Amino acid sequence: MERTGINPLKRNISAVKQISELGERKAKFVKLRQEKQLELDVINSDISSIEAQIANILMIKRSKGK
C-alpha cells in the first residue's frame, strides 16, 4: 500500500520557513515593545519632573504662609 500525503522533506522546509517567519515577527514585536517602553520612560520622567516642581511650589507657598 502506497502512502499519500505531503513529502516529509517539503514539510520540513515549510516548518523551517514558518519558524523563520515567526522569528522575524517576534523580532519586530520586541523592537516595537522596546520603543514603546522608551516612550513610557520619557513620559514617566516628565511626570516626575512636574511632580517635583509642584512639590517645590507647595513648599514655597507653605514657608511664605508662616
Short mmCIF file of N, CA, C and O in Angstrom, two decimals:
data_model
loop_
_atom_site.label_atom_id
_atom_site.label_comp_id
_atom_site.label_asym_id
_atom_site.label_seq_id
_atom_site.Cartn_x
_atom_site.Cartn_y
_atom_site.Cartn_z
N MET A 1 0.84 -1.16 0.00
CA MET A 1 0.00 0.00 0.00
C MET A 1 0.90 1.24 0.00
O MET A 1 1.85 1.33 0.76
N GLU A 2 0.56 2.19 -0.85
CA GLU A 2 1.35 3.39 -1.00
C GLU A 2 0.76 4.51 -0.14
O GLU A 2 -0.45 4.68 -0.08
N ARG A 3 1.63 5.25 0.53
CA ARG A 3 1.16 6.35 1.36
C ARG A 3 0.98 7.59 0.49
O ARG A 3 1.80 7.88 -0.37
N THR A 4 -0.05 8.29 0.75
CA THR A 4 -0.26 9.56 0.05
C THR A 4 -0.09 10.68 1.07
O THR A 4 -0.29 10.48 2.26
N GLY A 5 0.26 11.83 0.60
CA GLY A 5 0.42 12.96 1.51
C GLY A 5 1.58 13.83 1.09
O GLY A 5 2.16 13.64 0.01
N ILE A 6 1.92 14.71 1.96
CA ILE A 6 2.99 15.66 1.68
C ILE A 6 4.34 14.99 1.89
O ILE A 6 4.54 14.22 2.83
N ASN A 7 5.22 15.30 1.00
CA ASN A 7 6.59 14.81 1.09
C ASN A 7 7.19 15.32 2.40
O ASN A 7 7.17 16.52 2.68
N PRO A 8 7.76 14.45 3.24
CA PRO A 8 8.33 14.89 4.52
C PRO A 8 9.38 15.98 4.38
O PRO A 8 9.49 16.87 5.21
N LEU A 9 10.16 15.93 3.31
CA LEU A 9 11.19 16.95 3.08
C LEU A 9 10.54 18.31 2.88
O LEU A 9 10.96 19.31 3.45
N LYS A 10 9.48 18.34 2.08
CA LYS A 10 8.76 19.60 1.86
C LYS A 10 8.13 20.08 3.15
O LYS A 10 8.07 21.28 3.43
N ARG A 11 7.63 19.16 3.94
CA ARG A 11 7.00 19.52 5.21
C ARG A 11 8.04 20.17 6.13
O ARG A 11 7.77 21.16 6.79
N ASN A 12 9.25 19.61 6.16
CA ASN A 12 10.32 20.17 6.98
C ASN A 12 10.74 21.56 6.50
O ASN A 12 10.98 22.46 7.30
N ILE A 13 10.82 21.73 5.18
CA ILE A 13 11.18 23.04 4.63
C ILE A 13 10.11 24.06 4.99
O ILE A 13 10.42 25.18 5.38
N SER A 14 8.86 23.65 4.91
CA SER A 14 7.76 24.54 5.27
C SER A 14 7.82 24.93 6.74
O SER A 14 7.62 26.09 7.10
N ALA A 15 8.13 23.98 7.60
CA ALA A 15 8.23 24.25 9.03
C ALA A 15 9.38 25.22 9.31
O ALA A 15 9.23 26.15 10.10
N VAL A 16 10.50 25.01 8.65
CA VAL A 16 11.65 25.90 8.84
C VAL A 16 11.29 27.32 8.38
O VAL A 16 11.63 28.30 9.06
N LYS A 17 10.58 27.41 7.27
CA LYS A 17 10.16 28.71 6.76
C LYS A 17 9.21 29.40 7.75
O LYS A 17 9.36 30.59 8.04
N GLN A 18 8.27 28.64 8.28
CA GLN A 18 7.32 29.21 9.25
C GLN A 18 8.05 29.66 10.52
O GLN A 18 7.75 30.73 11.07
N ILE A 19 8.98 28.86 10.98
CA ILE A 19 9.75 29.21 12.18
C ILE A 19 10.53 30.50 11.92
O ILE A 19 10.58 31.39 12.77
N SER A 20 11.12 30.60 10.76
CA SER A 20 11.88 31.80 10.40
C SER A 20 10.97 33.03 10.36
O SER A 20 11.32 34.09 10.89
N GLU A 21 9.79 32.88 9.75
CA GLU A 21 8.84 34.00 9.68
C GLU A 21 8.38 34.41 11.08
O GLU A 21 8.26 35.60 11.38
N LEU A 22 8.12 33.43 11.93
CA LEU A 22 7.70 33.74 13.30
C LEU A 22 8.82 34.43 14.07
O LEU A 22 8.57 35.34 14.86
N GLY A 23 10.05 34.01 13.83
CA GLY A 23 11.20 34.66 14.46
C GLY A 23 11.30 36.12 14.04
O GLY A 23 11.59 37.00 14.86
N GLU A 24 11.07 36.39 12.77
CA GLU A 24 11.11 37.76 12.27
C GLU A 24 9.98 38.60 12.88
O GLU A 24 10.20 39.74 13.29
N ARG A 25 8.79 38.01 12.96
CA ARG A 25 7.66 38.72 13.58
C ARG A 25 7.95 39.02 15.05
O ARG A 25 7.67 40.11 15.55
N LYS A 26 8.53 38.04 15.74
CA LYS A 26 8.86 38.23 17.15
C LYS A 26 9.86 39.37 17.31
O LYS A 26 9.71 40.22 18.19
N ALA A 27 10.86 39.41 16.44
CA ALA A 27 11.88 40.46 16.50
C ALA A 27 11.24 41.83 16.30
O ALA A 27 11.58 42.79 16.99
N LYS A 28 10.28 41.92 15.38
CA LYS A 28 9.59 43.20 15.15
C LYS A 28 8.80 43.61 16.38
O LYS A 28 8.82 44.78 16.78
N PHE A 29 8.10 42.65 17.00
CA PHE A 29 7.32 42.96 18.20
C PHE A 29 8.22 43.36 19.37
O PHE A 29 7.89 44.26 20.13
N VAL A 30 9.35 42.69 19.50
CA VAL A 30 10.28 43.02 20.58
C VAL A 30 10.81 44.44 20.38
O VAL A 30 10.88 45.23 21.33
N LYS A 31 11.16 44.78 19.14
CA LYS A 31 11.66 46.12 18.84
C LYS A 31 10.58 47.16 19.13
O LYS A 31 10.86 48.20 19.75
N LEU A 32 9.36 46.89 18.72
CA LEU A 32 8.25 47.81 18.97
C LEU A 32 8.01 47.98 20.47
O LEU A 32 7.81 49.09 20.96
N ARG A 33 8.08 46.88 21.20
CA ARG A 33 7.89 46.94 22.66
C ARG A 33 8.99 47.79 23.30
O ARG A 33 8.73 48.59 24.21
N GLN A 34 10.23 47.64 22.84
CA GLN A 34 11.34 48.44 23.38
C GLN A 34 11.13 49.92 23.09
O GLN A 34 11.39 50.77 23.95
N GLU A 35 10.65 50.23 21.88
CA GLU A 35 10.39 51.63 21.52
C GLU A 35 9.29 52.22 22.40
O GLU A 35 9.42 53.35 22.90
N LYS A 36 8.23 51.45 22.61
CA LYS A 36 7.12 51.93 23.44
C LYS A 36 7.57 52.07 24.89
O LYS A 36 7.16 53.01 25.58
N GLN A 37 8.41 51.17 25.36
CA GLN A 37 8.91 51.27 26.73
C GLN A 37 9.76 52.52 26.90
O GLN A 37 9.67 53.20 27.92
N LEU A 38 10.55 52.84 25.89
CA LEU A 38 11.36 54.06 25.93
C LEU A 38 10.45 55.29 26.00
O LEU A 38 10.71 56.21 26.78
N GLU A 39 9.38 55.30 25.19
CA GLU A 39 8.43 56.40 25.25
C GLU A 39 7.81 56.52 26.64
O GLU A 39 7.68 57.63 27.17
N LEU A 40 7.43 55.40 27.22
CA LEU A 40 6.86 55.43 28.57
C LEU A 40 7.87 55.94 29.59
O LEU A 40 7.50 56.69 30.51
N ASP A 41 9.11 55.54 29.45
CA ASP A 41 10.15 56.01 30.38
C ASP A 41 10.31 57.52 30.30
O ASP A 41 10.46 58.20 31.32
N VAL A 42 10.26 58.07 29.08
CA VAL A 42 10.37 59.52 28.90
C VAL A 42 9.17 60.21 29.54
O VAL A 42 9.32 61.21 30.25
N ILE A 43 7.99 59.68 29.32
CA ILE A 43 6.77 60.26 29.90
C ILE A 43 6.84 60.22 31.42
O ILE A 43 6.54 61.20 32.10
N ASN A 44 7.25 59.09 31.97
CA ASN A 44 7.37 58.96 33.43
C ASN A 44 8.40 59.95 33.99
O ASN A 44 8.20 60.52 35.06
N SER A 45 9.47 60.16 33.26
CA SER A 45 10.48 61.12 33.68
C SER A 45 9.89 62.53 33.70
O SER A 45 10.13 63.30 34.63
N ASP A 46 9.14 62.86 32.66
CA ASP A 46 8.48 64.17 32.60
C ASP A 46 7.51 64.34 33.76
O ASP A 46 7.46 65.41 34.39
N ILE A 47 6.75 63.30 34.04
CA ILE A 47 5.79 63.36 35.15
C ILE A 47 6.51 63.57 36.47
O ILE A 47 6.10 64.39 37.29
N SER A 48 7.61 62.86 36.67
CA SER A 48 8.38 63.01 37.92
C SER A 48 8.90 64.43 38.07
O SER A 48 8.87 65.01 39.16
N SER A 49 9.36 65.00 36.97
CA SER A 49 9.86 66.37 37.00
C SER A 49 8.74 67.35 37.36
O SER A 49 8.94 68.26 38.18
N ILE A 50 7.58 67.17 36.78
CA ILE A 50 6.43 68.03 37.08
C ILE A 50 6.01 67.88 38.53
O ILE A 50 5.72 68.87 39.22
N GLU A 51 5.99 66.64 39.02
CA GLU A 51 5.63 66.41 40.42
C GLU A 51 6.62 67.11 41.36
O GLU A 51 6.22 67.69 42.37
N ALA A 52 7.90 67.07 41.01
CA ALA A 52 8.91 67.73 41.83
C ALA A 52 8.70 69.24 41.83
O ALA A 52 8.83 69.90 42.86
N GLN A 53 8.37 69.77 40.67
CA GLN A 53 8.11 71.22 40.58
C GLN A 53 6.90 71.61 41.42
O GLN A 53 6.93 72.63 42.12
N ILE A 54 5.86 70.81 41.36
CA ILE A 54 4.66 71.08 42.16
C ILE A 54 5.00 71.03 43.65
O ILE A 54 4.58 71.89 44.43
N ALA A 55 5.76 70.03 44.05
CA ALA A 55 6.16 69.90 45.45
C ALA A 55 6.96 71.13 45.90
O ALA A 55 6.74 71.65 47.00
N ASN A 56 7.86 71.60 45.05
CA ASN A 56 8.64 72.79 45.38
C ASN A 56 7.75 74.02 45.53
O ASN A 56 7.92 74.82 46.46
N ILE A 57 6.81 74.18 44.64
CA ILE A 57 5.88 75.31 44.71
C ILE A 57 5.08 75.26 46.00
O ILE A 57 4.91 76.27 46.69
N LEU A 58 4.59 74.08 46.33
CA LEU A 58 3.80 73.94 47.58
C LEU A 58 4.65 74.24 48.80
O LEU A 58 4.16 74.87 49.76
N MET A 59 5.90 73.80 48.81
CA MET A 59 6.79 74.07 49.94
C MET A 59 7.04 75.57 50.07
O MET A 59 7.03 76.14 51.17
N ILE A 60 7.24 76.25 48.96
CA ILE A 60 7.49 77.69 48.97
C ILE A 60 6.26 78.42 49.50
O ILE A 60 6.36 79.33 50.32
N LYS A 61 5.08 78.00 49.03
CA LYS A 61 3.83 78.64 49.49
C LYS A 61 3.65 78.45 50.98
O LYS A 61 3.22 79.36 51.69
N ARG A 62 3.95 77.24 51.47
CA ARG A 62 3.79 76.97 52.91
C ARG A 62 4.76 77.81 53.73
O ARG A 62 4.42 78.33 54.77
N SER A 63 6.01 77.91 53.24
CA SER A 63 7.00 78.66 54.02
C SER A 63 6.69 80.16 54.00
O SER A 63 6.96 80.87 54.97
N LYS A 64 6.10 80.66 52.95
CA LYS A 64 5.71 82.07 52.88
C LYS A 64 4.48 82.34 53.73
O LYS A 64 4.30 83.45 54.24
N GLY A 65 3.66 81.33 53.88
CA GLY A 65 2.42 81.48 54.65
C GLY A 65 2.66 81.53 56.14
O GLY A 65 1.80 81.96 56.90
N LYS A 66 3.80 81.11 56.61
CA LYS A 66 4.06 81.07 58.06
C LYS A 66 4.39 82.41 58.63
O LYS A 66 4.82 83.34 58.22
#
